[in-house]
Amino acid sequence: MRDVRMRGFREQTTVERALEVLEQRIRRLGDEPVPIARAAGRVTAERVLARASVPHFARAAMDGYALAGEATSGAAAGAPVELALVGASFPGRPHAGALLLGEAVRITTGAPVPVGADAVLMAEHAEEAAGPDGAAVLRVRAPVPAGKHVAPIGEDVIEGAEVVPAGRRLRPQDVGVLASTGVAEVRAVRRPSVRILITGDELLPPGSAPGGACIVDANSLVLSALARRDGVEDVEVAYVPDRREAVRSALAAAGEDVVLVSGGSSVGPEDHAPLVLAELGEVAVHGVAMRPAKPAGFGFLAGERPVFLLPGNPVSCLCAYEFFAGPSIRALGGLPRAWPHRRRRCVVAREIASLPGRVDYVRVRVEGDRVFPIATSGASILSSTTRADGVVIVRAEDAAVGEGAEVEVLLYDA
Amino acid sequence: MRDVRMRGFREQTTVERALEVLEQRIRRLGDEPVPIARAAGRVTAERVLARASVPHFARAAMDGYALAGEATSGAAAGAPVELALVGASFPGRPHAGALLLGEAVRITTGAPVPVGADAVLMAEHAEEAAGPDGAAVLRVRAPVPAGKHVAPIGEDVIEGAEVVPAGRRLRPQDVGVLASTGVAEVRAVRRPSVRILITGDELLPPGSAPGGACIVDANSLVLSALARRDGVEDVEVAYVPDRREAVRSALAAAGEDVVLVSGGSSVGPEDHAPLVLAELGEVAVHGVAMRPAKPAGFGFLAGERPVFLLPGNPVSCLCAYEFFAGPSIRALGGLPRAWPHRRRRCVVAREIASLPGRVDYVRVRVEGDRVFPIATSGASILSSTTRADGVVIVRAEDAAVGEGAEVEVLLYDA
């Protein structure tokens, strides 16, 4: 491990190469059982099969009367067929027993169609009356074929069929269907746990008033919210003094799946994080050909738990998270590595400055389908990201992007 | 209130008209204070101003040496200027006291620039040495102008300036900037609370195995997940028997901002919800010219708390939520009414059937940029929505959408 402190980065890794390393090293986490009532939004670790058919009985697909279609043959408005009305079948309260050929029961949508019935006649094609002996009869004024308005067993889902594939982030309707088929829990990919180590003696926790030589930490809030966006539930934040032993203890004690270290990653005398990571594990990348976030890096503890070295400058921190930590956290949780932002094609209305050989993360405003770079690009100007509508990534092979060029904007608003 | 039970809907409200009613009647909820650490994703009720400038002191924008630029005038590699190295300024641990003209201190990025200094010289343009008297000196090999690598007070944000406007759904970086400026809490729009009443004697809670005449309720899970997507945190689910008094008690007891009633909204003898709502409050719309979800409706309790009557058929329930409840819940919480789905323009690869005079919610598969309607369109076939990639809305004025037409697909995946 070369000590780059106070000397600057002699070499920088390309963004492309850094992402290749993460692609090779970061694998999906294991899985865990999740009750179906809490499974929305989770990613399935294996395909899920229906435990029962839906419906598991023949059910009425219409309000009306259940009967044997055969018994209505020849019925017409002028020549109604009379059936004995012998009961009713409601959802959850079915008619007890089987129907004979000349019998009918009232039925409502979703109720079991009794044995002996094979069709549902719509209410408007019949009327109820009292027969000569006072018993209820149904006057049927139109024939109905067998099978009409009856949903057969398994019409929606057949027992044993695949309801959702492996790797599906469960949508609202997916958990509904799974519950319908009697699935009580699914195997879901574990969601990565994240520890955020905020280094910097000058930092006060959010909610404080800045004062003296102390400023208020923004990165813990930004990183927590980004991690939650990327599927993380458990986020721990710890503040760590700018002393090597303190950084070392904090990193050694972190048992989470992912560690995000904010600050102390650059080349100043107080930048302990890269050296400490090299001692405790491995630094894979440190110094990336990009702007902002050149001092970004990452490595691994115990060969597999990633530690991301994020510059303390707030825009660099956001940028380094988006390029390296975000895709990795999503991949650990079984989500796509791609940036989750909505995308929009726009035309460059004012030249976007860049230099070949580095990737630029350029905050932009969007007006209609025109895009303007935000004037200030200082890595410390976090307010540039609140004024921006999104970001344009300028590739390493490109120099400035000229007025009139078409670019893709990654929008900040969800 | 006309009792439509067992007689069908004589008239149907258009989707357009139903949405107009909601547009007029549904207003944003009030606001509440939210600590900045929990404010990500919340919607601001008013613009938020910076409580302090960022930075609130002149800070180093580079690692190096703080000094008066004037003192480096004429410095060159062959003719270094020697300054007295009198200390160091680190973030949170500033140099005590002011600098004289011939003095310099080590400084790291973000540290306060001492009084008397007005520039930061990059480390590579100087070297430290011991002077003839043993005191530390700095040999400066390049001049640096006043102001160089110094971020002035307020460079990022000026005290009192607007950081975010009213109505902003706070992004990760927004809460970071707000915290930096000393904001401890924001006034955020209240998130609507939702009660879901699941009616149906045949329904077992999710996690159960279907059996006998009983099926497993899917709608509570689908509706809960949709409401959470739309910004709701508090969701209560209650199961209500198919008896008028039970439905009445459950509706009367609901104190939430929004009530979603699943089932019992149609024209069967067990469909008590519309009548009960008319007794306890007001039914504004019941029966909509759409497919599925024709029996959908809504009304209000106490003149302002919306109650949505959602058909029990799972696809109809999903569809009615998306058309009526979703936009209303978002509007209550200060979010845009528009559907939140990602959109994509596709070409119809197989005719989409519809009829003029009704709006159709058509589940579709997407292959490349081609879109296929899912064959089965039964309102009870919830699995059609798990097989679908999204939905195409066919407007009331359109009949079938022919092969080759371009349509917008609302994608189910976030």
mmCIF file of N, CA, C and O in Angstrom, chain A residues 65-73 81 83-84 99-105 113-121 138 140 142-148 150:
data_model
loop_
_atom_site.group_PDB
_atom_site.id
_atom_site.type_symbol
_atom_site.label_atom_id
_atom_site.label_comp_id
_atom_site.label_asym_id
_atom_site.label_seq_id
_atom_site.Cartn_x
_atom_site.Cartn_y
_atom_site.Cartn_z
ATOM 1 N N TYR A 65 -78.127 -16.565 -10.670
ATOM 2 C CA TYR A 65 -78.661 -17.842 -10.197
ATOM 3 C C TYR A 65 -77.807 -18.972 -10.749
ATOM 4 O O TYR A 65 -77.536 -19.028 -11.946
ATOM 5 N N ALA A 66 -77.425 -19.877 -9.848
ATOM 6 C CA ALA A 66 -76.683 -21.062 -10.273
ATOM 7 C C ALA A 66 -77.685 -22.145 -10.618
ATOM 8 O O ALA A 66 -78.656 -22.368 -9.885
ATOM 9 N N LEU A 67 -77.456 -22.818 -11.713
ATOM 10 C CA LEU A 67 -78.372 -23.861 -12.186
ATOM 11 C C LEU A 67 -77.637 -24.708 -13.218
ATOM 12 O O LEU A 67 -76.500 -24.425 -13.570
ATOM 13 N N ALA A 68 -78.318 -25.757 -13.698
ATOM 14 C CA ALA A 68 -77.761 -26.541 -14.796
ATOM 15 C C ALA A 68 -78.200 -25.867 -16.090
ATOM 16 O O ALA A 68 -79.398 -25.649 -16.301
ATOM 17 N N GLY A 69 -77.239 -25.522 -16.934
ATOM 18 C CA GLY A 69 -77.581 -24.828 -18.178
ATOM 19 C C GLY A 69 -78.643 -25.590 -18.972
ATOM 20 O O GLY A 69 -79.569 -25.002 -19.538
ATOM 21 N N GLU A 70 -78.498 -26.883 -18.945
ATOM 22 C CA GLU A 70 -79.419 -27.785 -19.666
ATOM 23 C C GLU A 70 -80.879 -27.493 -19.318
ATOM 24 O O GLU A 70 -81.766 -27.583 -20.169
ATOM 25 N N ALA A 71 -81.149 -27.125 -18.061
ATOM 26 C CA ALA A 71 -82.521 -26.922 -17.597
ATOM 27 C C ALA A 71 -83.143 -25.654 -18.154
ATOM 28 O O ALA A 71 -84.356 -25.441 -18.036
ATOM 29 N N THR A 72 -82.327 -24.785 -18.771
ATOM 30 C CA THR A 72 -82.870 -23.512 -19.280
ATOM 31 C C THR A 72 -83.109 -23.570 -20.777
ATOM 32 O O THR A 72 -83.504 -22.564 -21.384
ATOM 33 N N SER A 73 -82.866 -24.726 -21.363
ATOM 34 C CA SER A 73 -82.999 -24.890 -22.808
ATOM 35 C C SER A 73 -84.397 -24.441 -23.254
ATOM 36 O O SER A 73 -85.408 -24.852 -22.678
ATOM 37 N N VAL A 81 -89.070 -20.660 -18.396
ATOM 38 C CA VAL A 81 -88.933 -21.983 -17.782
ATOM 39 C C VAL A 81 -88.945 -21.770 -16.276
ATOM 40 O O VAL A 81 -88.271 -20.871 -15.768
ATOM 41 N N LEU A 83 -88.038 -22.927 -12.529
ATOM 42 C CA LEU A 83 -87.189 -23.811 -11.730
ATOM 43 C C LEU A 83 -87.529 -23.598 -10.256
ATOM 44 O O LEU A 83 -88.030 -22.535 -9.880
ATOM 45 N N ALA A 84 -87.250 -24.613 -9.459
ATOM 46 C CA ALA A 84 -87.448 -24.461 -8.009
ATOM 47 C C ALA A 84 -86.258 -23.697 -7.435
ATOM 48 O O ALA A 84 -85.107 -24.065 -7.665
ATOM 49 N N LEU A 99 -77.554 -29.691 -6.367
ATOM 50 C CA LEU A 99 -78.806 -29.298 -7.021
ATOM 51 C C LEU A 99 -79.302 -30.418 -7.928
ATOM 52 O O LEU A 99 -78.509 -31.118 -8.564
ATOM 53 N N LEU A 100 -80.627 -30.532 -8.025
ATOM 54 C CA LEU A 100 -81.226 -31.414 -9.033
ATOM 55 C C LEU A 100 -81.417 -30.602 -10.315
ATOM 56 O O LEU A 100 -81.326 -29.373 -10.311
ATOM 57 N N LEU A 101 -81.786 -31.298 -11.371
ATOM 58 C CA LEU A 101 -81.836 -30.631 -12.679
ATOM 59 C C LEU A 101 -82.795 -29.442 -12.707
ATOM 60 O O LEU A 101 -82.515 -28.428 -13.318
ATOM 61 N N GLY A 102 -83.926 -29.530 -12.055
ATOM 62 C CA GLY A 102 -84.917 -28.446 -12.117
ATOM 63 C C GLY A 102 -84.761 -27.411 -11.011
ATOM 64 O O GLY A 102 -85.673 -26.624 -10.767
ATOM 65 N N GLU A 103 -83.612 -27.392 -10.372
ATOM 66 C CA GLU A 103 -83.424 -26.478 -9.241
ATOM 67 C C GLU A 103 -82.416 -25.370 -9.544
ATOM 68 O O GLU A 103 -81.540 -25.531 -10.397
ATOM 69 N N ALA A 104 -82.579 -24.294 -8.809
ATOM 70 C CA ALA A 104 -81.633 -23.168 -8.919
ATOM 71 C C ALA A 104 -81.410 -22.586 -7.525
ATOM 72 O O ALA A 104 -82.224 -22.785 -6.620
ATOM 73 N N VAL A 105 -80.270 -21.913 -7.350
ATOM 74 C CA VAL A 105 -80.033 -21.142 -6.122
ATOM 75 C C VAL A 105 -79.545 -19.750 -6.515
ATOM 76 O O VAL A 105 -78.881 -19.585 -7.538
ATOM 77 N N VAL A 113 -70.088 -22.549 -6.836
ATOM 78 C CA VAL A 113 -71.208 -23.058 -7.638
ATOM 79 C C VAL A 113 -71.510 -24.459 -7.116
ATOM 80 O O VAL A 113 -70.620 -25.310 -7.081
ATOM 81 N N PRO A 114 -72.745 -24.721 -6.679
ATOM 82 C CA PRO A 114 -73.023 -26.026 -6.058
ATOM 83 C C PRO A 114 -72.856 -27.171 -7.053
ATOM 84 O O PRO A 114 -72.970 -26.972 -8.262
ATOM 85 N N VAL A 115 -72.590 -28.336 -6.522
ATOM 86 C CA VAL A 115 -72.577 -29.545 -7.354
ATOM 87 C C VAL A 115 -73.953 -29.674 -8.002
ATOM 88 O O VAL A 115 -74.971 -29.397 -7.371
ATOM 89 N N GLY A 116 -73.985 -30.036 -9.265
ATOM 90 C CA GLY A 116 -75.263 -30.142 -9.999
ATOM 91 C C GLY A 116 -75.541 -28.904 -10.823
ATOM 92 O O GLY A 116 -76.309 -28.942 -11.776
ATOM 93 N N ALA A 117 -74.919 -27.786 -10.481
ATOM 94 C CA ALA A 117 -75.051 -26.567 -11.302
ATOM 95 C C ALA A 117 -73.793 -26.437 -12.148
ATOM 96 O O ALA A 117 -72.714 -26.869 -11.746
ATOM 97 N N ASP A 118 -73.946 -25.849 -13.339
ATOM 98 C CA ASP A 118 -72.781 -25.661 -14.193
ATOM 99 C C ASP A 118 -72.812 -24.303 -14.895
ATOM 100 O O ASP A 118 -72.018 -24.040 -15.778
ATOM 101 N N ALA A 119 -73.744 -23.443 -14.495
ATOM 102 C CA ALA A 119 -73.828 -22.123 -15.138
ATOM 103 C C ALA A 119 -74.436 -21.138 -14.154
ATOM 104 O O ALA A 119 -75.088 -21.522 -13.182
ATOM 105 N N VAL A 120 -74.193 -19.852 -14.442
ATOM 106 C CA VAL A 120 -74.835 -18.794 -13.655
ATOM 107 C C VAL A 120 -75.643 -17.931 -14.623
ATOM 108 O O VAL A 120 -75.114 -17.456 -15.644
ATOM 109 N N LEU A 121 -76.921 -17.790 -14.304
ATOM 110 C CA LEU A 121 -77.823 -16.968 -15.109
ATOM 111 C C LEU A 121 -77.824 -15.570 -14.512
ATOM 112 O O LEU A 121 -77.987 -15.397 -13.294
ATOM 113 N N LEU A 138 -88.253 -19.795 -9.777
ATOM 114 C CA LEU A 138 -87.494 -18.836 -10.577
ATOM 115 C C LEU A 138 -87.997 -18.949 -12.002
ATOM 116 O O LEU A 138 -87.989 -20.038 -12.593
ATOM 117 N N VAL A 140 -87.242 -18.316 -15.623
ATOM 118 C CA VAL A 140 -86.056 -18.062 -16.449
ATOM 119 C C VAL A 140 -86.524 -17.664 -17.842
ATOM 120 O O VAL A 140 -87.273 -18.407 -18.476
ATOM 121 N N ALA A 142 -84.418 -16.682 -20.421
ATOM 122 C CA ALA A 142 -83.397 -16.829 -21.477
ATOM 123 C C ALA A 142 -82.582 -18.070 -21.161
ATOM 124 O O ALA A 142 -82.340 -18.368 -19.980
ATOM 125 N N PRO A 143 -82.157 -18.777 -22.162
ATOM 126 C CA PRO A 143 -81.328 -19.965 -21.910
ATOM 127 C C PRO A 143 -79.909 -19.523 -21.562
ATOM 128 O O PRO A 143 -79.478 -18.446 -21.952
ATOM 129 N N VAL A 144 -79.217 -20.377 -20.830
ATOM 130 C CA VAL A 144 -77.810 -20.099 -20.525
ATOM 131 C C VAL A 144 -77.033 -21.401 -20.742
ATOM 132 O O VAL A 144 -77.451 -22.464 -20.275
ATOM 133 N N PRO A 145 -75.948 -21.347 -21.494
ATOM 134 C CA PRO A 145 -75.202 -22.582 -21.767
ATOM 135 C C PRO A 145 -74.387 -23.020 -20.556
ATOM 136 O O PRO A 145 -74.022 -22.191 -19.717
ATOM 137 N N ALA A 146 -74.111 -24.292 -20.494
ATOM 138 C CA ALA A 146 -73.255 -24.820 -19.426
ATOM 139 C C ALA A 146 -71.925 -24.078 -19.434
ATOM 140 O O ALA A 146 -71.390 -23.762 -20.492
ATOM 141 N N GLY A 147 -71.413 -23.763 -18.263
ATOM 142 C CA GLY A 147 -70.106 -23.099 -18.148
ATOM 143 C C GLY A 147 -70.202 -21.590 -18.094
ATOM 144 O O GLY A 147 -69.236 -20.918 -17.703
ATOM 145 N N LYS A 148 -71.363 -21.040 -18.463
ATOM 146 C CA LYS A 148 -71.471 -19.581 -18.549
ATOM 147 C C LYS A 148 -71.322 -18.954 -17.158
ATOM 148 O O LYS A 148 -71.977 -19.358 -16.201
ATOM 149 N N VAL A 150 -69.145 -19.166 -14.995
ATOM 150 C CA VAL A 150 -68.563 -20.012 -13.950
ATOM 151 C C VAL A 150 -67.048 -20.031 -14.160
ATOM 152 O O VAL A 150 -66.578 -20.342 -15.253
#
